[in-house]
Amino acid sequence: ATFRRKGAYAILILLVLLGGGIFFGAPGASSEESAREEVEALVQEVGALIELPKDEQPTVATVTDPAFLKGQEFFKNALVGDKVLIYPVARKALLYSPSKRKLIEVVPISNEGEPGKI
């Protein structure tokens, strides 16, 4: 039951990401190359804490408004500047705090009951 509930949270996370409170991309990135470098550095930093999918680059988003995300279990401890790494193929979402250098939350992403959606 807990796994299924966390999967449902993951679906909500993605819907919230699309709605606001999250910025996709590298803040201040002046080029595609610098954005890619920032994602690679973030993956290395998070990869030191947890095993990450090796055959997939994550979609990265930055928490910009934790108040907007209030009520979402995944974001209950999120702060401005925290990073969300989404691995759609591996079906995993991670919330990472660069300021604390800690992994805050990890949930499976489920597309159960919603064909074509993560």
Coordinates of C-alpha atoms in Angstrom, one line a residue:
A1 CA 0.0 0.0 0.0
T2 CA 2.8 2.4 0.8
F3 CA 4.5 1.7 -2.6
R4 CA 1.3 2.4 -4.4
R5 CA 0.7 5.6 -2.4
K6 CA 4.2 6.8 -3.2
G7 CA 3.6 6.1 -6.9
A8 CA 0.4 8.2 -6.7
Y9 CA 2.5 11.0 -5.1
A10 CA 4.9 10.8 -8.0
I11 CA 2.1 11.4 -10.5
L12 CA 1.0 14.4 -8.4
I13 CA 4.6 15.6 -8.4
L14 CA 4.8 15.7 -12.1
L15 CA 1.4 17.5 -12.4
V16 CA 2.6 20.1 -9.9
L17 CA 5.9 20.5 -11.7
L18 CA 3.9 21.4 -14.8
G19 CA 1.7 23.8 -12.8
G20 CA 4.3 26.0 -11.2
G21 CA 6.6 26.3 -8.2
I22 CA 9.3 24.6 -10.2
F23 CA 11.7 25.9 -12.8
F24 CA 12.9 23.5 -15.4
G25 CA 16.4 24.1 -16.7
A26 CA 19.5 25.6 -15.3
P27 CA 19.0 29.0 -13.7
G28 CA 21.3 31.5 -15.1
A29 CA 22.5 29.1 -17.8
S30 CA 23.7 31.1 -20.8
S31 CA 23.9 28.2 -23.1
E32 CA 22.8 24.7 -23.7
E33 CA 26.4 23.5 -22.9
S34 CA 26.5 25.2 -19.5
A35 CA 23.1 23.7 -18.7
R36 CA 24.3 20.2 -19.6
E37 CA 27.5 20.7 -17.5
E38 CA 25.4 21.8 -14.5
V39 CA 23.2 18.7 -14.8
E40 CA 26.3 16.5 -15.1
A41 CA 27.8 18.1 -11.9
L42 CA 24.5 17.6 -10.1
V43 CA 24.2 13.9 -11.2
Q44 CA 27.8 13.3 -9.9
E45 CA 26.9 15.0 -6.6
V46 CA 23.7 13.0 -6.1
G47 CA 25.3 9.9 -7.5
A48 CA 27.8 10.0 -4.6
L49 CA 24.8 9.5 -2.2
I50 CA 22.6 7.0 -4.1
E51 CA 23.0 4.7 -7.2
L52 CA 21.5 6.5 -10.2
P53 CA 20.4 5.0 -13.5
K54 CA 23.5 4.9 -15.7
D55 CA 21.8 4.8 -19.1
E56 CA 19.5 7.8 -18.7
Q57 CA 20.0 11.6 -18.2
P58 CA 17.5 13.1 -15.8
T59 CA 15.2 16.0 -16.3
V60 CA 16.2 18.5 -13.7
A61 CA 14.0 21.1 -12.1
T62 CA 14.6 23.7 -9.4
V63 CA 12.1 24.4 -6.6
T64 CA 11.3 28.1 -6.8
D65 CA 8.2 28.4 -4.6
P66 CA 7.8 25.8 -1.8
A67 CA 4.6 27.5 -0.7
F68 CA 3.0 26.6 -4.1
L69 CA 4.0 22.9 -3.5
K70 CA 2.6 22.8 0.1
G71 CA 0.4 19.8 0.7
Q72 CA 2.4 17.5 -1.6
E73 CA 4.1 14.9 0.5
F74 CA 7.2 14.7 -1.8
F75 CA 7.8 18.4 -1.3
K76 CA 7.0 18.7 2.4
N77 CA 10.7 19.5 3.3
A78 CA 11.6 21.3 0.1
L79 CA 13.4 24.7 0.1
V80 CA 14.0 27.2 -2.6
G81 CA 16.9 26.0 -4.7
D82 CA 16.3 22.3 -4.1
K83 CA 16.6 20.1 -7.2
V84 CA 14.2 17.5 -8.5
L85 CA 15.8 14.8 -10.7
I86 CA 13.2 12.9 -12.8
Y87 CA 14.2 9.6 -14.5
P88 CA 11.2 8.7 -16.6
V89 CA 12.6 5.4 -18.0
A90 CA 13.8 4.2 -14.6
R91 CA 10.5 5.6 -13.1
K92 CA 12.2 7.4 -10.3
A93 CA 12.0 11.0 -8.9
L94 CA 14.5 12.4 -6.4
L95 CA 14.5 15.6 -4.3
Y96 CA 18.0 16.8 -3.5
S97 CA 19.1 19.7 -1.4
P98 CA 22.4 21.2 -2.7
S99 CA 22.7 23.5 0.3
K100 CA 22.5 20.5 2.8
R101 CA 24.1 18.1 0.3
K102 CA 21.4 15.6 1.3
L103 CA 18.8 13.5 -0.5
I104 CA 15.5 14.6 0.9
E105 CA 13.1 12.2 -0.8
V106 CA 13.0 9.4 -3.4
V107 CA 9.8 8.0 -4.9
P108 CA 8.9 5.7 -7.7
I109 CA 7.0 7.1 -10.7
S110 CA 4.0 5.2 -11.7
N111 CA 2.0 5.4 -14.9
E112 CA -0.5 2.9 -13.8
G113 CA -4.0 3.7 -15.0
E114 CA -2.8 6.6 -17.1
P115 CA -1.4 5.3 -20.4
G116 CA 1.2 7.6 -22.0
K117 CA 1.7 9.5 -18.8
I118 CA 4.5 9.2 -16.2

